PDB file of C-alpha atoms in Angstrom:
ATOM      1  CA  MET A 117       0.000   0.000   0.000  1.00  0.00           C
ATOM      2  CA  THR A 118       1.331   3.416  -0.967  1.00  0.00           C
ATOM      3  CA  ALA A 119       1.841   5.720   1.998  1.00  0.00           C
ATOM      4  CA  ARG A 120      -0.307   8.792   2.025  1.00  0.00           C
ATOM      5  CA  ARG A 121       1.664  11.901   1.136  1.00  0.00           C
ATOM      6  CA  ARG A 122       2.010  14.531   3.795  1.00  0.00           C
ATOM      7  CA  GLY A 123       1.445  18.209   3.277  1.00  0.00           C
ATOM      8  CA  ARG A 124      -1.409  19.982   1.586  1.00  0.00           C
ATOM      9  CA  PRO A 125      -4.581  17.960   0.967  1.00  0.00           C
ATOM     10  CA  PRO A 126      -5.474  16.955  -2.592  1.00  0.00           C
ATOM     11  CA  LYS A 127      -7.085  19.708  -4.601  1.00  0.00           C
ATOM     12  CA  ALA A 128     -10.413  17.872  -4.739  1.00  0.00           C
ATOM     13  CA  ALA A 129     -10.540  17.591  -0.941  1.00  0.00           C
ATOM     14  CA  ALA A 130      -9.593  21.252  -0.539  1.00  0.00           C
ATOM     15  CA  GLU A 131     -12.328  22.264  -2.980  1.00  0.00           C
ATOM     16  CA  ILE A 132     -14.881  20.169  -1.086  1.00  0.00           C
ATOM     17  CA  ASP A 133     -13.954  21.821   2.206  1.00  0.00           C
ATOM     18  CA  GLU A 134     -14.062  25.273   0.603  1.00  0.00           C
ATOM     19  CA  LEU A 135     -17.515  24.688  -0.896  1.00  0.00           C
ATOM     20  CA  ARG A 136     -18.846  23.213   2.351  1.00  0.00           C
ATOM     21  CA  GLY A 137     -17.608  26.310   4.121  1.00  0.00           C
ATOM     22  CA  ARG A 138     -19.283  28.598   1.579  1.00  0.00           C
ATOM     23  CA  LEU A 139     -22.569  26.710   1.918  1.00  0.00           C
ATOM     24  CA  LEU A 140     -22.434  26.958   5.704  1.00  0.00           C
ATOM     25  CA  ARG A 141     -21.667  30.688   5.621  1.00  0.00           C
ATOM     26  CA  ALA A 142     -24.473  31.300   3.136  1.00  0.00           C
ATOM     27  CA  GLY A 143     -26.853  29.187   5.195  1.00  0.00           C
ATOM     28  CA  VAL A 144     -26.092  31.103   8.385  1.00  0.00           C
ATOM     29  CA  ALA A 145     -26.588  34.457   6.646  1.00  0.00           C
ATOM     30  CA  ILE A 146     -29.925  33.468   5.097  1.00  0.00           C
ATOM     31  CA  LEU A 147     -31.329  31.598   8.110  1.00  0.00           C
ATOM     32  CA  THR A 148     -30.553  34.438  10.526  1.00  0.00           C
ATOM     33  CA  GLU A 149     -32.841  36.530   8.346  1.00  0.00           C
ATOM     34  CA  LYS A 150     -35.544  34.132   7.154  1.00  0.00           C
ATOM     35  CA  GLY A 151     -35.491  31.108   9.438  1.00  0.00           C
ATOM     36  CA  TYR A 152     -35.192  27.403   8.646  1.00  0.00           C
ATOM     37  CA  SER A 153     -38.681  26.408   7.572  1.00  0.00           C
ATOM     38  CA  SER A 154     -39.104  29.213   5.039  1.00  0.00           C
ATOM     39  CA  THR A 155     -35.656  28.784   3.464  1.00  0.00           C
ATOM     40  CA  GLY A 156     -35.305  26.356   0.589  1.00  0.00           C
ATOM     41  CA  LEU A 157     -32.083  24.693  -0.425  1.00  0.00           C
ATOM     42  CA  ASP A 158     -32.352  26.312  -3.860  1.00  0.00           C
ATOM     43  CA  GLU A 159     -31.868  29.760  -2.350  1.00  0.00           C
ATOM     44  CA  ILE A 160     -28.773  28.746  -0.379  1.00  0.00           C
ATOM     45  CA  LEU A 161     -27.269  26.813  -3.281  1.00  0.00           C
ATOM     46  CA  GLY A 162     -27.988  29.596  -5.755  1.00  0.00           C
ATOM     47  CA  SER A 163     -26.249  32.160  -3.557  1.00  0.00           C
ATOM     48  CA  VAL A 164     -22.954  30.275  -3.878  1.00  0.00           C
ATOM     49  CA  GLY A 165     -23.431  28.843  -7.382  1.00  0.00           C
ATOM     50  CA  VAL A 166     -23.708  25.175  -6.389  1.00  0.00           C
ATOM     51  CA  PRO A 167     -26.077  23.038  -8.510  1.00  0.00           C
ATOM     52  CA  LYS A 168     -28.923  21.481  -6.533  1.00  0.00           C
ATOM     53  CA  GLY A 169     -27.889  17.994  -7.484  1.00  0.00           C
ATOM     54  CA  SER A 170     -24.495  18.560  -5.906  1.00  0.00           C
ATOM     55  CA  PHE A 171     -25.809  19.434  -2.432  1.00  0.00           C
ATOM     56  CA  TYR A 172     -26.006  15.837  -1.280  1.00  0.00           C
ATOM     57  CA  TYR A 173     -22.380  15.370  -2.198  1.00  0.00           C
ATOM     58  CA  TYR A 174     -21.511  17.771   0.625  1.00  0.00           C
ATOM     59  CA  PHE A 175     -24.309  17.016   3.116  1.00  0.00           C
ATOM     60  CA  PRO A 176     -26.466  13.876   3.406  1.00  0.00           C
ATOM     61  CA  SER A 177     -29.690  15.827   4.085  1.00  0.00           C
ATOM     62  CA  LYS A 178     -31.096  19.274   4.872  1.00  0.00           C
ATOM     63  CA  ASP A 179     -31.376  18.247   8.521  1.00  0.00           C
ATOM     64  CA  ALA A 180     -27.712  17.233   8.629  1.00  0.00           C
ATOM     65  CA  PHE A 181     -26.908  20.580   7.033  1.00  0.00           C
ATOM     66  CA  GLY A 182     -29.006  22.313   9.686  1.00  0.00           C
ATOM     67  CA  LEU A 183     -27.104  20.613  12.503  1.00  0.00           C
ATOM     68  CA  GLU A 184     -23.801  21.682  10.979  1.00  0.00           C
ATOM     69  CA  LEU A 185     -25.132  25.221  10.643  1.00  0.00           C
ATOM     70  CA  ILE A 186     -25.930  25.250  14.362  1.00  0.00           C
ATOM     71  CA  GLN A 187     -22.437  23.984  15.182  1.00  0.00           C
ATOM     72  CA  SER A 188     -20.777  26.481  12.864  1.00  0.00           C
ATOM     73  CA  TYR A 189     -22.738  29.383  14.342  1.00  0.00           C
ATOM     74  CA  ALA A 190     -22.160  28.143  17.898  1.00  0.00           C
ATOM     75  CA  ASP A 191     -18.396  27.964  17.336  1.00  0.00           C
ATOM     76  CA  TYR A 192     -18.317  31.422  15.790  1.00  0.00           C
ATOM     77  CA  PHE A 193     -20.390  32.975  18.567  1.00  0.00           C
ATOM     78  CA  ALA A 194     -18.462  31.250  21.364  1.00  0.00           C
ATOM     79  CA  GLY A 195     -15.297  32.766  19.918  1.00  0.00           C
ATOM     80  CA  LYS A 196     -16.949  36.192  19.904  1.00  0.00           C
ATOM     81  CA  LEU A 197     -18.046  35.832  23.528  1.00  0.00           C
ATOM     82  CA  ASP A 198     -14.546  34.792  24.546  1.00  0.00           C
ATOM     83  CA  ARG A 199     -13.028  37.801  22.799  1.00  0.00           C
ATOM     84  CA  TRP A 200     -15.262  40.164  24.735  1.00  0.00           C
ATOM     85  CA  PHE A 201     -15.575  38.355  28.062  1.00  0.00           C
ATOM     86  CA  THR A 202     -11.890  37.548  28.565  1.00  0.00           C
ATOM     87  CA  ASP A 203     -10.512  40.989  27.703  1.00  0.00           C
ATOM     88  CA  THR A 204      -8.669  41.742  30.929  1.00  0.00           C
ATOM     89  CA  THR A 205      -7.955  45.326  29.847  1.00  0.00           C
ATOM     90  CA  LEU A 206     -11.610  46.077  30.708  1.00  0.00           C
ATOM     91  CA  THR A 207     -13.642  45.607  33.849  1.00  0.00           C
ATOM     92  CA  PRO A 208     -15.926  42.544  33.665  1.00  0.00           C
ATOM     93  CA  LEU A 209     -19.164  44.522  33.389  1.00  0.00           C
ATOM     94  CA  GLN A 210     -17.630  46.738  30.713  1.00  0.00           C
ATOM     95  CA  ARG A 211     -16.843  43.586  28.741  1.00  0.00           C
ATOM     96  CA  LEU A 212     -20.524  42.681  28.866  1.00  0.00           C
ATOM     97  CA  ARG A 213     -21.534  46.217  27.887  1.00  0.00           C
ATOM     98  CA  ASP A 214     -19.126  46.139  24.944  1.00  0.00           C
ATOM     99  CA  PHE A 215     -20.464  42.768  23.780  1.00  0.00           C
ATOM    100  CA  ILE A 216     -23.971  44.237  23.786  1.00  0.00           C
ATOM    101  CA  ALA A 217     -22.792  47.329  21.893  1.00  0.00           C
ATOM    102  CA  ASP A 218     -21.072  45.131  19.297  1.00  0.00           C
ATOM    103  CA  ALA A 219     -24.209  43.011  18.837  1.00  0.00           C
ATOM    104  CA  ARG A 220     -26.270  46.180  18.476  1.00  0.00           C
ATOM    105  CA  ARG A 221     -23.933  47.465  15.759  1.00  0.00           C
ATOM    106  CA  GLY A 222     -24.166  44.119  13.989  1.00  0.00           C
ATOM    107  CA  MET A 223     -27.955  44.289  13.824  1.00  0.00           C
ATOM    108  CA  GLU A 224     -27.823  47.900  12.664  1.00  0.00           C
ATOM    109  CA  ARG A 225     -25.358  46.971   9.933  1.00  0.00           C
ATOM    110  CA  HIS A 226     -27.912  44.559   8.483  1.00  0.00           C
ATOM    111  CA  ASP A 227     -30.846  46.965   8.952  1.00  0.00           C
ATOM    112  CA  PHE A 228     -32.220  44.737  11.738  1.00  0.00           C
ATOM    113  CA  LYS A 229     -33.137  42.055   9.203  1.00  0.00           C
ATOM    114  CA  ARG A 230     -30.884  39.436  10.773  1.00  0.00           C
ATOM    115  CA  GLY A 231     -31.305  38.016  14.236  1.00  0.00           C
ATOM    116  CA  CYS A 232     -29.733  35.095  16.084  1.00  0.00           C
ATOM    117  CA  LEU A 233     -29.628  31.761  14.254  1.00  0.00           C
ATOM    118  CA  VAL A 234     -30.043  29.759  17.461  1.00  0.00           C
ATOM    119  CA  GLY A 235     -32.874  31.989  18.655  1.00  0.00           C
ATOM    120  CA  ASN A 236     -34.584  31.789  15.257  1.00  0.00           C
ATOM    121  CA  LEU A 237     -34.425  28.005  15.244  1.00  0.00           C
ATOM    122  CA  GLY A 238     -35.676  27.836  18.818  1.00  0.00           C
ATOM    123  CA  GLN A 239     -38.806  29.739  17.778  1.00  0.00           C
ATOM    124  CA  GLU A 240     -39.385  27.247  14.970  1.00  0.00           C
ATOM    125  CA  MET A 241     -38.840  24.163  17.119  1.00  0.00           C
ATOM    126  CA  GLY A 242     -42.396  22.912  16.664  1.00  0.00           C
ATOM    127  CA  ALA A 243     -41.706  22.406  12.947  1.00  0.00           C
ATOM    128  CA  LEU A 244     -38.115  21.178  13.249  1.00  0.00           C
ATOM    129  CA  PRO A 245     -36.623  17.713  13.768  1.00  0.00           C
ATOM    130  CA  GLU A 246     -36.524  16.790  17.452  1.00  0.00           C
ATOM    131  CA  ILE A 247     -32.769  16.242  17.243  1.00  0.00           C
ATOM    132  CA  PHE A 248     -32.365  20.020  16.920  1.00  0.00           C
ATOM    133  CA  ARG A 249     -33.848  20.637  20.391  1.00  0.00           C
ATOM    134  CA  GLU A 250     -31.021  19.113  22.413  1.00  0.00           C
ATOM    135  CA  ARG A 251     -28.387  20.824  20.287  1.00  0.00           C
ATOM    136  CA  LEU A 252     -30.002  24.260  20.607  1.00  0.00           C
ATOM    137  CA  ILE A 253     -30.377  23.903  24.374  1.00  0.00           C
ATOM    138  CA  SER A 254     -26.719  22.927  24.708  1.00  0.00           C
ATOM    139  CA  VAL A 255     -25.661  26.020  22.744  1.00  0.00           C
ATOM    140  CA  PHE A 256     -27.661  28.312  25.021  1.00  0.00           C
ATOM    141  CA  GLU A 257     -26.210  26.566  28.062  1.00  0.00           C
ATOM    142  CA  ASP A 258     -22.702  27.130  26.727  1.00  0.00           C
ATOM    143  CA  TRP A 259     -23.360  30.848  26.176  1.00  0.00           C
ATOM    144  CA  GLN A 260     -24.846  31.097  29.651  1.00  0.00           C
ATOM    145  CA  ALA A 261     -21.796  29.423  31.186  1.00  0.00           C
ATOM    146  CA  ARG A 262     -19.452  31.900  29.480  1.00  0.00           C
ATOM    147  CA  THR A 263     -21.626  34.804  30.627  1.00  0.00           C
ATOM    148  CA  ALA A 264     -21.779  33.456  34.181  1.00  0.00           C
ATOM    149  CA  ALA A 265     -17.976  33.301  34.240  1.00  0.00           C
ATOM    150  CA  CYS A 266     -17.842  36.980  33.255  1.00  0.00           C
ATOM    151  CA  LEU A 267     -20.368  37.830  35.977  1.00  0.00           C
ATOM    152  CA  ARG A 268     -18.337  35.895  38.556  1.00  0.00           C
ATOM    153  CA  ALA A 269     -15.325  37.976  37.533  1.00  0.00           C
ATOM    154  CA  ALA A 270     -17.469  41.070  38.122  1.00  0.00           C
ATOM    155  CA  GLN A 271     -18.402  39.641  41.497  1.00  0.00           C
ATOM    156  CA  ALA A 272     -14.734  39.112  42.391  1.00  0.00           C
ATOM    157  CA  ALA A 273     -14.028  42.696  41.318  1.00  0.00           C
ATOM    158  CA  GLY A 274     -16.768  44.012  43.599  1.00  0.00           C
ATOM    159  CA  GLU A 275     -18.970  45.174  40.717  1.00  0.00           C
ATOM    160  CA  ILE A 276     -21.941  43.052  41.798  1.00  0.00           C
ATOM    161  CA  ALA A 277     -23.020  41.647  45.140  1.00  0.00           C
ATOM    162  CA  PRO A 278     -21.063  38.692  46.588  1.00  0.00           C
ATOM    163  CA  ASP A 279     -24.287  36.720  47.079  1.00  0.00           C
ATOM    164  CA  ALA A 280     -25.542  37.225  43.510  1.00  0.00           C
ATOM    165  CA  ASP A 281     -26.444  33.993  41.708  1.00  0.00           C
ATOM    166  CA  CYS A 282     -24.347  34.430  38.574  1.00  0.00           C
ATOM    167  CA  ASP A 283     -25.698  31.298  36.880  1.00  0.00           C
ATOM    168  CA  ALA A 284     -29.278  32.497  37.323  1.00  0.00           C
ATOM    169  CA  LEU A 285     -28.355  36.000  36.151  1.00  0.00           C
ATOM    170  CA  ALA A 286     -26.670  34.584  33.050  1.00  0.00           C
ATOM    171  CA  ALA A 287     -29.734  32.482  32.233  1.00  0.00           C
ATOM    172  CA  PHE A 288     -31.931  35.557  32.746  1.00  0.00           C
ATOM    173  CA  PHE A 289     -29.672  37.577  30.462  1.00  0.00           C
ATOM    174  CA  TRP A 290     -29.949  35.147  27.546  1.00  0.00           C
ATOM    175  CA  ILE A 291     -33.692  34.643  27.941  1.00  0.00           C
ATOM    176  CA  GLY A 292     -34.186  38.405  27.879  1.00  0.00           C
ATOM    177  CA  TRP A 293     -31.557  39.172  25.262  1.00  0.00           C
ATOM    178  CA  GLU A 294     -33.002  36.705  22.743  1.00  0.00           C
ATOM    179  CA  GLY A 295     -36.407  38.305  23.238  1.00  0.00           C
ATOM    180  CA  ALA A 296     -34.894  41.748  22.724  1.00  0.00           C
ATOM    181  CA  VAL A 297     -33.211  40.598  19.500  1.00  0.00           C
ATOM    182  CA  LEU A 298     -36.515  39.239  18.228  1.00  0.00           C
ATOM    183  CA  ARG A 299     -38.304  42.492  19.069  1.00  0.00           C
ATOM    184  CA  ALA A 300     -35.542  44.605  17.477  1.00  0.00           C
ATOM    185  CA  LYS A 301     -35.846  42.542  14.321  1.00  0.00           C
ATOM    186  CA  LEU A 302     -39.615  42.981  14.368  1.00  0.00           C
ATOM    187  CA  GLU A 303     -39.509  46.736  14.958  1.00  0.00           C
ATOM    188  CA  ARG A 304     -36.392  47.323  12.833  1.00  0.00           C
ATOM    189  CA  ASN A 305     -34.708  49.469  15.476  1.00  0.00           C
ATOM    190  CA  ALA A 306     -32.389  49.158  18.488  1.00  0.00           C
ATOM    191  CA  ALA A 307     -34.818  50.367  21.157  1.00  0.00           C
ATOM    192  CA  PRO A 308     -35.646  46.843  22.489  1.00  0.00           C
ATOM    193  CA  LEU A 309     -31.922  46.039  22.809  1.00  0.00           C
ATOM    194  CA  ASP A 310     -31.247  49.276  24.659  1.00  0.00           C
ATOM    195  CA  ARG A 311     -34.257  48.828  26.914  1.00  0.00           C
ATOM    196  CA  PHE A 312     -33.297  45.306  27.925  1.00  0.00           C
ATOM    197  CA  ALA A 313     -29.636  46.202  28.477  1.00  0.00           C
ATOM    198  CA  ALA A 314     -30.600  49.145  30.682  1.00  0.00           C
ATOM    199  CA  GLY A 315     -32.938  46.930  32.710  1.00  0.00           C
ATOM    200  CA  PHE A 316     -30.362  44.188  33.127  1.00  0.00           C
ATOM    201  CA  PHE A 317     -27.627  46.516  34.323  1.00  0.00           C
ATOM    202  CA  ASN A 318     -30.106  48.239  36.618  1.00  0.00           C
ATOM    203  CA  LEU A 319     -30.830  44.813  38.121  1.00  0.00           C
ATOM    204  CA  LEU A 320     -27.110  44.209  38.646  1.00  0.00           C
ATOM    205  CA  GLU A 321     -26.737  47.640  40.208  1.00  0.00           C
ATOM    206  CA  LYS A 322     -29.537  46.931  42.675  1.00  0.00           C
ATOM    207  CA  ARG A 323     -27.973  43.586  43.511  1.00  0.00           C
ATOM    208  CA  SER A 324     -24.650  45.334  44.154  1.00  0.00           C
ATOM    209  CA  VAL A 325     -26.183  47.444  46.917  1.00  0.00           C
ATOM    210  CA  GLY A 326     -28.231  44.584  48.293  1.00  0.00           C
ATOM    211  CA  THR A 327     -31.681  46.033  47.584  1.00  0.00           C
TER     212      THR A 327
END
């Protein structure tokens, strides 16, 4: 048997990976705007110039594609959270404020037409394969854990009360934030994001003085 050559992968394999990546990026962009149920494969394939008959060469089914979209988005967003929440040049609560400001700018950049892929899919869960449910829940739990770690850092820095339940606050943040994103998308403006952020930080401020 001939030993496999080391180094760069064969061109065909590299092209497959590149096209899979393009399909995933296109899928994320379209689904954050339109949702899963109302998006056909033709639209995603057409946006990257892949013939419909070729789709199943890259993914075994639309559902398998959907699961990879969730993973791709989850990985991207976890990296974004880490960039904001682990920036030790800022105080912990400022990191959270800056994450919110960045997300707000992102929605503005797309005229509030795009929301959160995971949030969008969660709203459609009644029409989606059951296998999506566990994956979506695990993504939210991961985001909550990263947020709770940032809040615990704020606690250690004296920014919030020492008896604050950071896990519960993080869960509250994501429940409220996803609702604010949905409302901002509906109203096509940032007011719901600003209103929720102000309320959340007001809650933290009250906790810090023990009221």
